[in-house]
mmCIF file of C-alpha atoms in Angstrom:
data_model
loop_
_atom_site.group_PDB
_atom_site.id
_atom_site.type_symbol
_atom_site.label_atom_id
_atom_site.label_comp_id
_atom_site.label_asym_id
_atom_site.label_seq_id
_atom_site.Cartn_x
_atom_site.Cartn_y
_atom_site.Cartn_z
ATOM 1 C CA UNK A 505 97.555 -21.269 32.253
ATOM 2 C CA UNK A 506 99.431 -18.171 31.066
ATOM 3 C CA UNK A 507 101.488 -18.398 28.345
ATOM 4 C CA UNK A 508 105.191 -17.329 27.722
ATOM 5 C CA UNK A 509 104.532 -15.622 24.297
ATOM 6 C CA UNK A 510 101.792 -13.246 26.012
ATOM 7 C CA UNK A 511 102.163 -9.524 24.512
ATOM 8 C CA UNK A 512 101.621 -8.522 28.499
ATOM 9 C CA UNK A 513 104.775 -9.748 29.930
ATOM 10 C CA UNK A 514 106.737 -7.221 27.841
ATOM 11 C CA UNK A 515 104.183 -4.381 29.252
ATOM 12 C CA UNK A 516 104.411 -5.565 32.785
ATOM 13 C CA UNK A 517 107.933 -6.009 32.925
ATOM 14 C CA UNK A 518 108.048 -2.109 32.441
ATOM 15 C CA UNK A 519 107.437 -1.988 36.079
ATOM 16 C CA UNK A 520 110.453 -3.363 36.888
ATOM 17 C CA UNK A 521 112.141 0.059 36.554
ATOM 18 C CA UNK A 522 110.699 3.100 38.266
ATOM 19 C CA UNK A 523 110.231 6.607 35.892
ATOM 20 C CA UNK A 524 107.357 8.546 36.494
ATOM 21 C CA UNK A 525 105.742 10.451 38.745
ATOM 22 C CA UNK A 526 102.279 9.443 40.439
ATOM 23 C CA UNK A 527 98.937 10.741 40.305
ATOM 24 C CA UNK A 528 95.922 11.889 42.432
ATOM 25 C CA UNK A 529 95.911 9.911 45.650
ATOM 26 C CA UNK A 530 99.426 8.197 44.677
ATOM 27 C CA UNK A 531 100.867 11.531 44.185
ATOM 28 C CA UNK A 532 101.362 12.243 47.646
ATOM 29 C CA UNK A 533 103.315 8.996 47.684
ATOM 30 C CA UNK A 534 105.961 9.362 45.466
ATOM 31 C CA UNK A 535 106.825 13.317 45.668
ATOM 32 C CA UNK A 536 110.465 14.216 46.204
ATOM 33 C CA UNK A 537 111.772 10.706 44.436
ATOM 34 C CA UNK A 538 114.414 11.336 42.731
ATOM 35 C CA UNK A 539 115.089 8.772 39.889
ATOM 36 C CA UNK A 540 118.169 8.279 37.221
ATOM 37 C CA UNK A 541 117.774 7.866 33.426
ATOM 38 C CA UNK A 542 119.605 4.536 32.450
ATOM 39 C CA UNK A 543 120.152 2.097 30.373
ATOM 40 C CA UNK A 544 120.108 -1.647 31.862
ATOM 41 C CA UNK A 545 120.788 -4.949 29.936
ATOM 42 C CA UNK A 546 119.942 -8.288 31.748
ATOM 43 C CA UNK A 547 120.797 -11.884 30.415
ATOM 44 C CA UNK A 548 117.519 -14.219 30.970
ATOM 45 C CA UNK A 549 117.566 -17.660 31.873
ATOM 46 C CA UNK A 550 115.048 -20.221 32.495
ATOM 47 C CA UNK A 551 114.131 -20.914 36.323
ATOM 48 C CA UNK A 552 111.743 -23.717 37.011
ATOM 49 C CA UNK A 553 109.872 -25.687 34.970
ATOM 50 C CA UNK A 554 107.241 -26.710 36.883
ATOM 51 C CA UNK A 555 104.523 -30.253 36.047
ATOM 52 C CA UNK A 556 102.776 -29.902 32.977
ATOM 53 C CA UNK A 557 105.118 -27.149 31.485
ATOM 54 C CA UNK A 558 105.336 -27.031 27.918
ATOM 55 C CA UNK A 559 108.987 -25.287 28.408
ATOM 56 C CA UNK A 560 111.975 -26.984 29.493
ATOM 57 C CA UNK A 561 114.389 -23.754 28.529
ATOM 58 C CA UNK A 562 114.952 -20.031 28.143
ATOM 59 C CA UNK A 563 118.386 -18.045 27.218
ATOM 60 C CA UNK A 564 117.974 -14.202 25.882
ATOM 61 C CA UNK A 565 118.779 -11.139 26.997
ATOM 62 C CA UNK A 566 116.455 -8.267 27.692
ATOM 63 C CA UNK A 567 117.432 -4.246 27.214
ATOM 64 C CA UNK A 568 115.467 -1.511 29.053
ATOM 65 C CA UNK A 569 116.570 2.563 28.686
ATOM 66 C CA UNK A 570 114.746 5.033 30.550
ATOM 67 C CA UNK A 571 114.726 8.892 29.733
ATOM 68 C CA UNK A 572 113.209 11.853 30.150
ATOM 69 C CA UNK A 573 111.969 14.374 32.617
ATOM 70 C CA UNK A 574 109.249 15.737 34.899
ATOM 71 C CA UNK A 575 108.615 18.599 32.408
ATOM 72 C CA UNK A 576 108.358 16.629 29.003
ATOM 73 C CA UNK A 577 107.418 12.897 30.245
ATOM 74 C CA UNK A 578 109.530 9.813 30.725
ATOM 75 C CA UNK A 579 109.752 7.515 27.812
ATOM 76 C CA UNK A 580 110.326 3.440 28.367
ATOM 77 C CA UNK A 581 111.762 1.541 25.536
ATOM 78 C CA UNK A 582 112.080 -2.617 26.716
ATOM 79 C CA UNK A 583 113.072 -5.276 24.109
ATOM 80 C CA UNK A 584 113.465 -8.767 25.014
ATOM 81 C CA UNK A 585 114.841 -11.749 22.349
ATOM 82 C CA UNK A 586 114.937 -14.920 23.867
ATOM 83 C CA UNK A 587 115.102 -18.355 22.762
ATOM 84 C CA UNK A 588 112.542 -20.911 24.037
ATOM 85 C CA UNK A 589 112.681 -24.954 24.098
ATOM 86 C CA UNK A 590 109.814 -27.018 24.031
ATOM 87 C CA UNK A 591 109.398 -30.585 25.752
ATOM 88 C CA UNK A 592 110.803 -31.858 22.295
ATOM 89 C CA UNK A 593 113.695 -29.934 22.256
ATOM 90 C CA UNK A 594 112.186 -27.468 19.286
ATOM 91 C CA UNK A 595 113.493 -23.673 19.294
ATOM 92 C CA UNK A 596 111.374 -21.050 18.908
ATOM 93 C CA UNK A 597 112.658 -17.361 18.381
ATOM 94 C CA UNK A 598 110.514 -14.870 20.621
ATOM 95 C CA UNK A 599 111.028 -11.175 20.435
ATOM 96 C CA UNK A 600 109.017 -8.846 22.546
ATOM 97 C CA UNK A 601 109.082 -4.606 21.714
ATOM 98 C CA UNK A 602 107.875 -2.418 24.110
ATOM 99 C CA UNK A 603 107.532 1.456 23.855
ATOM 100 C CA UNK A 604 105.859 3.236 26.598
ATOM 101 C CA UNK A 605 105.089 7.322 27.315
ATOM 102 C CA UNK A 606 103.767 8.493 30.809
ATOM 103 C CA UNK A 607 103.224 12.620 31.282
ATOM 104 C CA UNK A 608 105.318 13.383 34.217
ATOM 105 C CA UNK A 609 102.118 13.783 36.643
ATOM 106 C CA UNK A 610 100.598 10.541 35.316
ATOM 107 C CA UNK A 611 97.787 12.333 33.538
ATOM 108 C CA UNK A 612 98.452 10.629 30.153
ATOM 109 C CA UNK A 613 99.816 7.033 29.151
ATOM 110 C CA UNK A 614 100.645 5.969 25.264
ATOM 111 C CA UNK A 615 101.537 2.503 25.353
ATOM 112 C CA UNK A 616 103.161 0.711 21.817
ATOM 113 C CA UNK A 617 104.219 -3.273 21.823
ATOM 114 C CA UNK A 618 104.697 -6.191 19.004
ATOM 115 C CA UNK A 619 105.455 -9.618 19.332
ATOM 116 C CA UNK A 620 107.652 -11.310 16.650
ATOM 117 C CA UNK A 621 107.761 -15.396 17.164
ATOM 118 C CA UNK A 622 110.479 -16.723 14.368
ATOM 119 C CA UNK A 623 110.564 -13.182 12.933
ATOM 120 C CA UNK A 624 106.983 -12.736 12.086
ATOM 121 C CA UNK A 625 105.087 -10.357 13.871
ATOM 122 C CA UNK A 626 102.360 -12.263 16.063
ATOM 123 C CA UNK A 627 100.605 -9.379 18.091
ATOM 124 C CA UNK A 628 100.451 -5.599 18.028
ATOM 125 C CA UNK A 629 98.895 -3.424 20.782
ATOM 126 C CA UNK A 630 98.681 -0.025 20.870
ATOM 127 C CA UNK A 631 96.640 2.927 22.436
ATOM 128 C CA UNK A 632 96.355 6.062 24.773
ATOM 129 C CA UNK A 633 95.181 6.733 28.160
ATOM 130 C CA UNK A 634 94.553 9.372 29.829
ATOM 131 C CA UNK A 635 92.263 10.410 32.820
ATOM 132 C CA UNK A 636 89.171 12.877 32.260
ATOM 133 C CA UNK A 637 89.418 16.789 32.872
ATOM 134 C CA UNK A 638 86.289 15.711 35.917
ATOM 135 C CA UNK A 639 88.841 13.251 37.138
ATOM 136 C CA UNK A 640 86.363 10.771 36.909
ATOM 137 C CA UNK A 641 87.728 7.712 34.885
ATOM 138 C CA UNK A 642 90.321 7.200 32.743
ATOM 139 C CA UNK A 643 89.794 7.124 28.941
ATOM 140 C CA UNK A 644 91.463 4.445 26.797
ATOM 141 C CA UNK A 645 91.306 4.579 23.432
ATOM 142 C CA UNK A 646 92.835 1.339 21.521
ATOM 143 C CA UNK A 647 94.304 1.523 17.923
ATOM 144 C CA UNK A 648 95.705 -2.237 18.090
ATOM 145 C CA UNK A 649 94.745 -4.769 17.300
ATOM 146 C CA UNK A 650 91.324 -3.201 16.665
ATOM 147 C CA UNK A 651 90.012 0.441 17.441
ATOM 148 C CA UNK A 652 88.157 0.298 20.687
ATOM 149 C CA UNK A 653 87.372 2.146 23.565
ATOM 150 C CA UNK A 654 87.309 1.849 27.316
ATOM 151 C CA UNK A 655 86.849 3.809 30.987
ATOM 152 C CA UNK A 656 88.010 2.564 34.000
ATOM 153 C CA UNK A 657 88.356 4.218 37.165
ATOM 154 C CA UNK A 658 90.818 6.930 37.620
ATOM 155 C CA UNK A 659 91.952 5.551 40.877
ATOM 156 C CA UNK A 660 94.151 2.560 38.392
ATOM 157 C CA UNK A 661 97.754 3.530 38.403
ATOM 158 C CA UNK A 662 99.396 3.664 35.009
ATOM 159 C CA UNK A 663 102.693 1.280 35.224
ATOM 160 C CA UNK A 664 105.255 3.376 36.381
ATOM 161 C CA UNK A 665 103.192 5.444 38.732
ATOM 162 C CA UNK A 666 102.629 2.064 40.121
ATOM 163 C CA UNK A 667 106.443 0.967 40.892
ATOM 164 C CA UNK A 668 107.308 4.821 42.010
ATOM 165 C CA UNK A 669 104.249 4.502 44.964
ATOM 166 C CA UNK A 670 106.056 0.938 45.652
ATOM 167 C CA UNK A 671 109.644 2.840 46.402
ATOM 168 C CA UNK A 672 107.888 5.511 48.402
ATOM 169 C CA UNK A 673 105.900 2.876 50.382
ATOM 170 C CA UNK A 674 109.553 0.653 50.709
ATOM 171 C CA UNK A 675 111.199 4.278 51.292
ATOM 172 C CA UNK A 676 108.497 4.467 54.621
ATOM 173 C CA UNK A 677 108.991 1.132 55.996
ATOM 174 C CA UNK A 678 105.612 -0.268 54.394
ATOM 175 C CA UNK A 679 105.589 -3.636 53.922
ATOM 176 C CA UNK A 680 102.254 -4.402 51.838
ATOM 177 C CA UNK A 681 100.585 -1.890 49.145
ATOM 178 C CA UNK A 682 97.646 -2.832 46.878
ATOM 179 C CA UNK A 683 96.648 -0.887 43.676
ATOM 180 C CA UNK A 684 94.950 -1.493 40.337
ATOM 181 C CA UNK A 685 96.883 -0.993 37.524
ATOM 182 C CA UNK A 686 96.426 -0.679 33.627
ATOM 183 C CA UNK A 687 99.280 -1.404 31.246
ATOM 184 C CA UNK A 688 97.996 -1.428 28.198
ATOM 185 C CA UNK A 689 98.123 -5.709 28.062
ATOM 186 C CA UNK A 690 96.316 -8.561 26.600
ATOM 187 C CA UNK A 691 94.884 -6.008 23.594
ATOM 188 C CA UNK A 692 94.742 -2.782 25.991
ATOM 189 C CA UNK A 693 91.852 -4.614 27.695
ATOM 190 C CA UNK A 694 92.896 -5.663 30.839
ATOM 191 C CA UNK A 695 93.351 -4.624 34.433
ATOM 192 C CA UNK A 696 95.139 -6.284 37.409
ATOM 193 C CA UNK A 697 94.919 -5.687 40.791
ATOM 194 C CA UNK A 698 98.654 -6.209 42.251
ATOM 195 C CA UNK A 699 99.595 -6.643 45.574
ATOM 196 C CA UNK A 700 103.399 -5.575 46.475
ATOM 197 C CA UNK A 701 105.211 -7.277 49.377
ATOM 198 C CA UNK A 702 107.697 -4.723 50.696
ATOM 199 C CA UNK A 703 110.743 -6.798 52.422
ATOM 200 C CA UNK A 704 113.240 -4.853 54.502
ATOM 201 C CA UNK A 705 115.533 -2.284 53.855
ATOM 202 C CA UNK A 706 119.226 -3.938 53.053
ATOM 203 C CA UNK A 707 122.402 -2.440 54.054
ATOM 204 C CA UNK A 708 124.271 -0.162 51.471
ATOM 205 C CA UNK A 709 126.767 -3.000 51.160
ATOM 206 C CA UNK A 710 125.221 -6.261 50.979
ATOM 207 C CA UNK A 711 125.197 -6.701 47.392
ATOM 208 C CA UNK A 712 128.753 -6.174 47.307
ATOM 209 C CA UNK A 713 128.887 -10.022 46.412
ATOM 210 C CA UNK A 714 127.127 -9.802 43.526
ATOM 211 C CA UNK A 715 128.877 -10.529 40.035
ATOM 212 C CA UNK A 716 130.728 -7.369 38.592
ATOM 213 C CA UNK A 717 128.350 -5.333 36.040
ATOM 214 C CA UNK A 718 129.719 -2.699 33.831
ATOM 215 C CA UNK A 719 128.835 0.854 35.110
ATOM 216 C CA UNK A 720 127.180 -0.526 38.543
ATOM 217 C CA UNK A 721 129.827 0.448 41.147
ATOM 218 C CA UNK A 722 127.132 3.163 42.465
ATOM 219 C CA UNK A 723 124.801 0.418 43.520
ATOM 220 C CA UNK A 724 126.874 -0.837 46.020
ATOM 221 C CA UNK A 725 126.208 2.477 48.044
ATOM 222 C CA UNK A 726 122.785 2.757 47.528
ATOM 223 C CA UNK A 727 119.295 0.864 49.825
ATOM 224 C CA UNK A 728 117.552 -1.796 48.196
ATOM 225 C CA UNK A 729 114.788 -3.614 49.171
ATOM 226 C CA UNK A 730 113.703 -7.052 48.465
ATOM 227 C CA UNK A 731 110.310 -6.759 46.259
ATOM 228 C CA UNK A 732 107.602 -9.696 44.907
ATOM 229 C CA UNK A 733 104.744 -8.130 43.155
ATOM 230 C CA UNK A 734 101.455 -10.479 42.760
ATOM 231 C CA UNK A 735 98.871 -9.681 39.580
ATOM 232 C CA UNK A 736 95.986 -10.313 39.974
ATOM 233 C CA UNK A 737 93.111 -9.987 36.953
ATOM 234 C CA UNK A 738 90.751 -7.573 37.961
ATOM 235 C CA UNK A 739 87.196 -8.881 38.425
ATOM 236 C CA UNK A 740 87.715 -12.087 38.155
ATOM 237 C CA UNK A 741 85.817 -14.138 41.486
ATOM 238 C CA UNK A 742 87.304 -16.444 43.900
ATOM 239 C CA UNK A 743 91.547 -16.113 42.219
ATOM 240 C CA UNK A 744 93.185 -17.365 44.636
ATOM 241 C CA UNK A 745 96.643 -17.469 43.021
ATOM 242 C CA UNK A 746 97.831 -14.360 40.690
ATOM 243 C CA UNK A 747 98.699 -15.043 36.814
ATOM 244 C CA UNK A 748 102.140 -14.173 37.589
ATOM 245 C CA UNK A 749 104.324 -12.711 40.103
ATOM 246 C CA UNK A 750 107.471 -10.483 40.112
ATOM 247 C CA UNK A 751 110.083 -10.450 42.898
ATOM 248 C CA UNK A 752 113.384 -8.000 42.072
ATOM 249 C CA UNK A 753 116.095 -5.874 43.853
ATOM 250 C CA UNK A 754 114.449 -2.446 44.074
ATOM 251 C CA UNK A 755 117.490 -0.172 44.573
ATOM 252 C CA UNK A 756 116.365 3.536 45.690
ATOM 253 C CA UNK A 757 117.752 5.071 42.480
ATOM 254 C CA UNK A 758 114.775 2.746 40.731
ATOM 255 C CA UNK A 759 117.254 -0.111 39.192
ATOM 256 C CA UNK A 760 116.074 -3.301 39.115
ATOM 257 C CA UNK A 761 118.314 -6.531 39.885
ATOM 258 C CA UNK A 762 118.004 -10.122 40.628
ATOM 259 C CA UNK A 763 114.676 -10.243 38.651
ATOM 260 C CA UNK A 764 112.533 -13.054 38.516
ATOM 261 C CA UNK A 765 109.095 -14.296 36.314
ATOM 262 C CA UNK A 766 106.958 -16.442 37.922
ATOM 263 C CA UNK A 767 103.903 -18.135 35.887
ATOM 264 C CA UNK A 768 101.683 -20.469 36.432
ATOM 265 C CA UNK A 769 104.026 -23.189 34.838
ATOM 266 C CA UNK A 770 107.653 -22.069 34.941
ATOM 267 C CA UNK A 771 109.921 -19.146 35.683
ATOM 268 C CA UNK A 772 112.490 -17.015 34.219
ATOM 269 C CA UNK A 773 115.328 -14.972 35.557
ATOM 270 C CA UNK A 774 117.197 -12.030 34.648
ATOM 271 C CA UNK A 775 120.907 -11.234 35.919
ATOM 272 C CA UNK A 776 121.676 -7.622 35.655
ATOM 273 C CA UNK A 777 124.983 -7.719 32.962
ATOM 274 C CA UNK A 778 125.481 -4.058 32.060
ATOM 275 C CA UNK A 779 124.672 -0.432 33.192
ATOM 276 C CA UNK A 780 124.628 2.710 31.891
ATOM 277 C CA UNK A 781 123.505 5.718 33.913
ATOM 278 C CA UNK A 782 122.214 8.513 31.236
ATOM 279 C CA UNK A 783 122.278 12.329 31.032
ATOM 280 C CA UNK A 784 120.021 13.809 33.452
ATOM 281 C CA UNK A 785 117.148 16.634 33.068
ATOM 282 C CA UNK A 786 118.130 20.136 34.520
ATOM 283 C CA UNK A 787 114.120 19.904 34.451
ATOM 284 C CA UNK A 788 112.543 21.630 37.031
ATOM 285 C CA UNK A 789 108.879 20.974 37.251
#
């Protein structure tokens, strides 16, 4: 059973908004995108509860801003404070801090993220990745919660190398892609292989019927694509269900909307309330 207050969610909800540029074979995949530095708030809210849950509710909000360039790296800052119910009707005060760094080629990944439950810090992670000069593996070296260190293959995607191969794929009418990726979760020491269904392209206007959010008008002009992304842990024989799934608006500008959490026990959702569209790079890589 995965639980709510797991230090990964805040890691793997990174993906939700594209910013980097991919890597060896995924490189090929995501040249030319063309992605906008932004600021996005969402308001969360539980979705299902499903048998056996130990949550019956969820209300928080959940802030994202994206900067950066191709040149100097793209930086992903996430913090999400919610408010969780038990069966009993008992509060508890989760806040999740995120701070992520990906070189703009994907070469090196710092990832940084505490969990506070009732203001006391609960979890740390943090660490670096980066793949080998032979291009071999990938080299993780964990600081938090204790100093360790790990390879894996250099074929894994780092986060957002993963979602920018997912808009290419969308972008060419692809409606499955598969990839390991590393986030940096549960202690820096796991890996997931996802599997992205790709649904098809929506017309320019068709979410024109969404509610109003501040600074979103250029959405309504823009191709989105319906998007569920399975995780899977890597290794692990005979899972036939993933520890949690992902299914968002993937606009082609990489903003996120309509999100949804999907564990093994309940759900969450998260209704895009305000956007800010940021200064970009005259970068030119």
């Amino acid at each position: 059973m995965m639980r709510y207050d797991r230090s990964n969610m805040a890691l793997v909800l990174g993906a939700l908004i594209v910013t980097s540029v991919a890597a060896d074979k995924a490189e090929a995949l995501v040249e030319g995108t063309k992605l906008i530095p932004h600021r996005a708030v969402y308001e969360m809210s539980m979705g299902e509860s499903k048998r056996g849950s130990s949550i019956s509710g969820i209300s928080g909000r959940m802030v994202f801003e994206f900067s950066g360039s191709a040149c100097e790296g793209y930086t992903l800052n996430m913090r999400l404070v919610t408010e969780v119910l038990n069966r009993e009707g008992s509060p508890t005060l989760s806040d999740l801090r995120s701070s992520t760094w990906e070189s703009g080629k994907g070469q090196r990944f710092r990832f940084n993220s505490s969990q506070y439950l009732n203001q006391r810090l609960r979890e740390k992670t943090s660490g670096d990745a980066k793949r080998l000069v032979d291009g071999e593996v990938v080299d993780v070296k964990i600081k938090d919660p204790k100093p360790k260190k790990l390879q894996f293959p250099t074929k894994i995607l780092f986060p957002t190398q993963h979602s920018l191969a997912v808009l290419r794929a969308a972008s060419e009418g692809q409606t499955i892609f598969q990839a390991p990726v590393y986030d940096g979760s549960e202690d820096g020491q796991k890996l997931y292989a996802t599997t992205t269904f790709i649904g098809k392209p929506r017309a320019k206007s068709a979410g024109k019927n969404l509610p109003p959010v501040t600074s979103a008008k250029a959405l309504d002009g823009l191709t989105w694509w319906p998007i569920t992304i399975s995780y899977f842990e890597e290794g692990k024989k005979d899972q036939e269900t993933p520890s949690y799934q992902i299914g968002f608006r993937l606009y082609s500008n990489g903003v996120s909307r309509d999100l949804t959490i999907d564990y093994d026990d309940f759900s969450m959702r998260g209704a895009l309330k305000e956007s800010e569209f940021l200064k970009e790079s005259d970068c030119k890589p």
